[in-house]
Tab-separated table of C-alpha atoms in Angstrom:
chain	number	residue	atom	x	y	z
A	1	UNK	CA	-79.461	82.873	-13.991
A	2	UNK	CA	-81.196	81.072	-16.455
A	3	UNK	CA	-81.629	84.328	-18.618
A	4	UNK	CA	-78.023	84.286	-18.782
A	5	UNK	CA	-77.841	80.816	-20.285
A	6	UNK	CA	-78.920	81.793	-23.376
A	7	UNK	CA	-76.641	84.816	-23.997
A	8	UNK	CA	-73.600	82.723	-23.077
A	9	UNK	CA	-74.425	80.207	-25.642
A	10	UNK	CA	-74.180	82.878	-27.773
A	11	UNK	CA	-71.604	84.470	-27.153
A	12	UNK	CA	-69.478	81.355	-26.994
A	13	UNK	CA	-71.339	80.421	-30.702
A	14	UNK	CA	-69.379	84.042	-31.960
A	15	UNK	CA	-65.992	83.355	-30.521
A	16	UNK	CA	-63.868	81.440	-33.247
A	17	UNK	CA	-63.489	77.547	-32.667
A	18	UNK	CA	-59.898	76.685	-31.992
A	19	UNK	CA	-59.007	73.117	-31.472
A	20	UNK	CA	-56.996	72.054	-28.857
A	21	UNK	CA	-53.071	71.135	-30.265
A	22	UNK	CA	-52.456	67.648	-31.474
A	23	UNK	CA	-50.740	65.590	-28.462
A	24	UNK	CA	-46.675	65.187	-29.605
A	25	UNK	CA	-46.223	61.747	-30.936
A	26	UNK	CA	-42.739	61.339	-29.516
A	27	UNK	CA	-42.835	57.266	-30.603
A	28	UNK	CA	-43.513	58.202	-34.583
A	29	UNK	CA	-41.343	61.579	-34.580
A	30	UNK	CA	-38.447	58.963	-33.094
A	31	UNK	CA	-39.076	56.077	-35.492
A	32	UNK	CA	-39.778	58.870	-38.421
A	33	UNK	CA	-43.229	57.940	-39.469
A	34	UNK	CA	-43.720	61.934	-39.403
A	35	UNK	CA	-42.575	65.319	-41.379
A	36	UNK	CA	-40.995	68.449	-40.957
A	37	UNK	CA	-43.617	70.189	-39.913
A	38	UNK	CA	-44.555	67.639	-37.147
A	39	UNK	CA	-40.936	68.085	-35.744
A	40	UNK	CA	-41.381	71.985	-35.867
A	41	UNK	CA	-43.046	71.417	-32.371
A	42	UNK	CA	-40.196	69.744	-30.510
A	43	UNK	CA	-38.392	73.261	-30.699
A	44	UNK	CA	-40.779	75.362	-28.440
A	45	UNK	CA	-40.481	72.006	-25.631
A	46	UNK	CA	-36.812	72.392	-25.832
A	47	UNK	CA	-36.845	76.379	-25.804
A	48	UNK	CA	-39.443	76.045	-22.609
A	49	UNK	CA	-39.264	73.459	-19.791
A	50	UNK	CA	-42.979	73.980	-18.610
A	51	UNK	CA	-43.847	73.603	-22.000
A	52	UNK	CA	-41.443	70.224	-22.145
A	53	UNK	CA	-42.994	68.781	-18.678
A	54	UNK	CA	-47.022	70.047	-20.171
A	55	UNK	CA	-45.908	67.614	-23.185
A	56	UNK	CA	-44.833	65.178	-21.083
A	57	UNK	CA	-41.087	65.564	-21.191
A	58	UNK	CA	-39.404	66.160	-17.823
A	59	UNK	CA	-35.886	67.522	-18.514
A	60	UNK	CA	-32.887	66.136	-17.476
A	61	UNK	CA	-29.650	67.547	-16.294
A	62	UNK	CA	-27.350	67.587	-19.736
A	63	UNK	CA	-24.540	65.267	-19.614
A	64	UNK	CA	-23.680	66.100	-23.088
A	65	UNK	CA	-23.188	69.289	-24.335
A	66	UNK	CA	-24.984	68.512	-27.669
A	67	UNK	CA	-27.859	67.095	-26.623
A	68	UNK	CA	-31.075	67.478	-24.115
A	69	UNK	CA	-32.390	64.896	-22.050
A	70	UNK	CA	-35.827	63.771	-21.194
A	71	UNK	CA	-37.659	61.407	-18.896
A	72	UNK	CA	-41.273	60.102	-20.511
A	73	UNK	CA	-44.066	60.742	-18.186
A	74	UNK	CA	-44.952	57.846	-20.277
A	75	UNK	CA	-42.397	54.822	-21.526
A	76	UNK	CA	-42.794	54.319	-25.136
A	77	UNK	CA	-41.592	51.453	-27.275
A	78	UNK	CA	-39.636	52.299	-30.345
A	79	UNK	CA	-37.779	49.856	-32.821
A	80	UNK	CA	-39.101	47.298	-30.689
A	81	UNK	CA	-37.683	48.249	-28.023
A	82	UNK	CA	-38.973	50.295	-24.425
A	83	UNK	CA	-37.516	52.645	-23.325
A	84	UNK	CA	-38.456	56.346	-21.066
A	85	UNK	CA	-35.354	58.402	-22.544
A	86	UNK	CA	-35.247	60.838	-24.926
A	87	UNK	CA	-32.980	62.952	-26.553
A	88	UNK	CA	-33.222	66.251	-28.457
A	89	UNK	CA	-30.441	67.729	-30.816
A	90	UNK	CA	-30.704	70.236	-33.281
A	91	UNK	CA	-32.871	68.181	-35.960
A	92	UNK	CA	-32.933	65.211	-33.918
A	93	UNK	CA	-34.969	63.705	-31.705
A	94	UNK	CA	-33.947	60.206	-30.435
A	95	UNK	CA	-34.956	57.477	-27.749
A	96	UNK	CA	-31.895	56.418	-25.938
A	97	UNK	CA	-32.187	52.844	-25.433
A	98	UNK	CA	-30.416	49.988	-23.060
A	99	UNK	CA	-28.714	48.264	-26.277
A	100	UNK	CA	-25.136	48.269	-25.806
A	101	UNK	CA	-24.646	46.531	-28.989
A	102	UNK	CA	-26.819	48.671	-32.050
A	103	UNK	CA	-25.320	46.264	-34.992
A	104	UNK	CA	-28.339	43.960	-34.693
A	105	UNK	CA	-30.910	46.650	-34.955
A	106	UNK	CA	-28.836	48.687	-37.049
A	107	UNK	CA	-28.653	45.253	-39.798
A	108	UNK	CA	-33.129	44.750	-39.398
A	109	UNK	CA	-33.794	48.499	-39.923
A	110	UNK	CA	-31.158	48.191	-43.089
A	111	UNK	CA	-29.269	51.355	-42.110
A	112	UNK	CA	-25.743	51.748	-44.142
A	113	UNK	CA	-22.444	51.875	-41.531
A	114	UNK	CA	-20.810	55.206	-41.427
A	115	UNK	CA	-18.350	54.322	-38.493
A	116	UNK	CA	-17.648	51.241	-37.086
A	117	UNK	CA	-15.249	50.436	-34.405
A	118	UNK	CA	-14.929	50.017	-30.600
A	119	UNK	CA	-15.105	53.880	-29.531
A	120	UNK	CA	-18.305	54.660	-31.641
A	121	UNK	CA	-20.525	53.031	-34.036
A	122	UNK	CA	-22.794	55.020	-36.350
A	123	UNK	CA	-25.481	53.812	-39.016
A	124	UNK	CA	-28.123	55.431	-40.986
A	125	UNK	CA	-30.436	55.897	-43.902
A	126	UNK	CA	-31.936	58.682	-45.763
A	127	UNK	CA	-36.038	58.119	-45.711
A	128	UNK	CA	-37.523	61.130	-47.112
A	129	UNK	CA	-36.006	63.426	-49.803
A	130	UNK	CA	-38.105	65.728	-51.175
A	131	UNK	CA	-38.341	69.102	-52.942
A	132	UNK	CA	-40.686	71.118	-51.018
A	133	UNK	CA	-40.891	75.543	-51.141
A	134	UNK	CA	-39.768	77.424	-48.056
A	135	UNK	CA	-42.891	78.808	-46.630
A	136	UNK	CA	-41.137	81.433	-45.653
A	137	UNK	CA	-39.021	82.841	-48.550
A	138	UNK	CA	-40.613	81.027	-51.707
A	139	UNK	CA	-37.263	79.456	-52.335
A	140	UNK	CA	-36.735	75.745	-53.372
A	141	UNK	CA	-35.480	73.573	-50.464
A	142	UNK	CA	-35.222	69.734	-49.974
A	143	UNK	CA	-36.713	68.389	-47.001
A	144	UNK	CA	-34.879	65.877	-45.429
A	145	UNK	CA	-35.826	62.782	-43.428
A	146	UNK	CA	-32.955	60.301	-41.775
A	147	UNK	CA	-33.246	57.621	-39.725
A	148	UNK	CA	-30.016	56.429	-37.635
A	149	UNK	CA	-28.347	54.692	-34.816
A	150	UNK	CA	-25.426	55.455	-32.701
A	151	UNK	CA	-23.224	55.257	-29.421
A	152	UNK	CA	-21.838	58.050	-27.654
A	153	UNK	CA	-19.090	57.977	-25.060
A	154	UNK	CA	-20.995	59.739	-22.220
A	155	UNK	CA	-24.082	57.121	-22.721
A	156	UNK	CA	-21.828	53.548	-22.065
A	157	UNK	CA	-24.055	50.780	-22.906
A	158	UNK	CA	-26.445	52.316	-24.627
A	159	UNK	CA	-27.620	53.422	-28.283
A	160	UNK	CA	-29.216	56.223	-29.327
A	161	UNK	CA	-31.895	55.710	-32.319
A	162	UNK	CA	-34.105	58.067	-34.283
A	163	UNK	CA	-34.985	60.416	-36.829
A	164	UNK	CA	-33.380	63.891	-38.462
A	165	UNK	CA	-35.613	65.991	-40.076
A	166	UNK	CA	-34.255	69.064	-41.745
A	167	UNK	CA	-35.190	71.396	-44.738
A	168	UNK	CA	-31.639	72.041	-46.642
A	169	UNK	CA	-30.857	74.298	-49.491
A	170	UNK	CA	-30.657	71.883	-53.029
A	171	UNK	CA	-27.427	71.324	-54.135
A	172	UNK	CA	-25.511	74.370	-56.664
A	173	UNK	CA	-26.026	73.395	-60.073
A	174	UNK	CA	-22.327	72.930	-61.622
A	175	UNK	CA	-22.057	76.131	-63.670
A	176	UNK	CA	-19.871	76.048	-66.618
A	177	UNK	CA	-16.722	76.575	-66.370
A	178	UNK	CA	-15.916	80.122	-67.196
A	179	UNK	CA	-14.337	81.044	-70.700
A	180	UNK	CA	-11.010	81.824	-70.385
A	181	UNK	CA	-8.873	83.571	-73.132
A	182	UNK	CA	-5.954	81.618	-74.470
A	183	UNK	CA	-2.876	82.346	-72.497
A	184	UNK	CA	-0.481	83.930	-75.200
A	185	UNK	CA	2.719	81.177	-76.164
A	186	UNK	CA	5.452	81.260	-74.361
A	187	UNK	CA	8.617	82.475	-75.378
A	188	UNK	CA	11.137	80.223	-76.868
A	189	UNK	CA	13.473	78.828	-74.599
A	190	UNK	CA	16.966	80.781	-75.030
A	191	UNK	CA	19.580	78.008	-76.966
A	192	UNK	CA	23.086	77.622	-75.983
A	193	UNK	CA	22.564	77.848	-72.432
């Protein structure tokens, strides 16, 4: 047995050194002290609940079509505030907290209204905007980093706060307007009519 020892160190010394995944920091990915490529893990959770519950994230039954819900293994405290809810959609990941009012927190993390009245409030503020290159396809992209509030009817008394992160396509450059030839006179009006 111990003549083995040796030959299993190694072997082990030839195999390539992989290091174990960075844990998901749900609390900075929510409050978005992290990029784009930090969110790109979120999507395999979502795709895979073992993967979700492995990370953590114990999935909910959806009571909104838009959105997937998660209980923490672990309550986190976000914006100042604890909560073990999460939310996941599209580019979004967000902490569903018990705030039934979000104008306070909304005014101390200086986010600009978008809608405000009694059926649904909505604030935000762009972060991060920067020109990065698709990985992918070489092609020039902006990446995209918002933080924002809101309510949503089938969450009553609560707010929903976190971070977008998304890799958009820049804007089209106005191109000039194209030449057009003059369009010929027009004929003279007939008189006596």
């Amino acid at each position: 047995m111990t003549a083995l020892k040796p030959l299993c160190l190694a072997l082990l010394a030839l195999l390539p050194a992989t290091a174990p995944a960075a844990p998901l920091d749900v609390a900075a990915l929510i409050e978005c002290r992290q990029g784009l490529a930090d969110y790109a893990a979120v999507a395999p959770l979502v795709a895979d609940p073992l993967k979700a519950v492995a990370a953590g994230l114990q999935p909910l039954p959806q009571s909104n079509q838009f959105m997937s819900e998660y209980r923490l293994a672990t309550p986190l405290t976000v914006f100042g505030q604890r909560t073990e809810y999460v939310a996941v959609a599209g580019a979004s990941i967000m902490a569903i907290l018990d705030l039934a009012d979000p104008r306070p927190l909304a005014r101390r993390l200086a986010l600009e209204d978008g809608v405000d009245n009694p059926d649904k409030f909505m604030a935000g503020r762009e972060l991060v905007s920067r020109d990065v290159t698709d990985p992918r396809t070489g092609e020039p992209m902006i990446e995209s980093v918002i933080l924002s509030l809101s309510t949503v009817k089938t969450h009553p008394g609560k707010t929903l706060a976190g971070c977008t992160y998304s890799l958009d396509l820049p804007p089209e450059e106005e191109a000039p307007a194209p030449a057009t030839a003059p369009s010929p006179a027009a004929p003279p009006a007939p008189t006596g009519a």
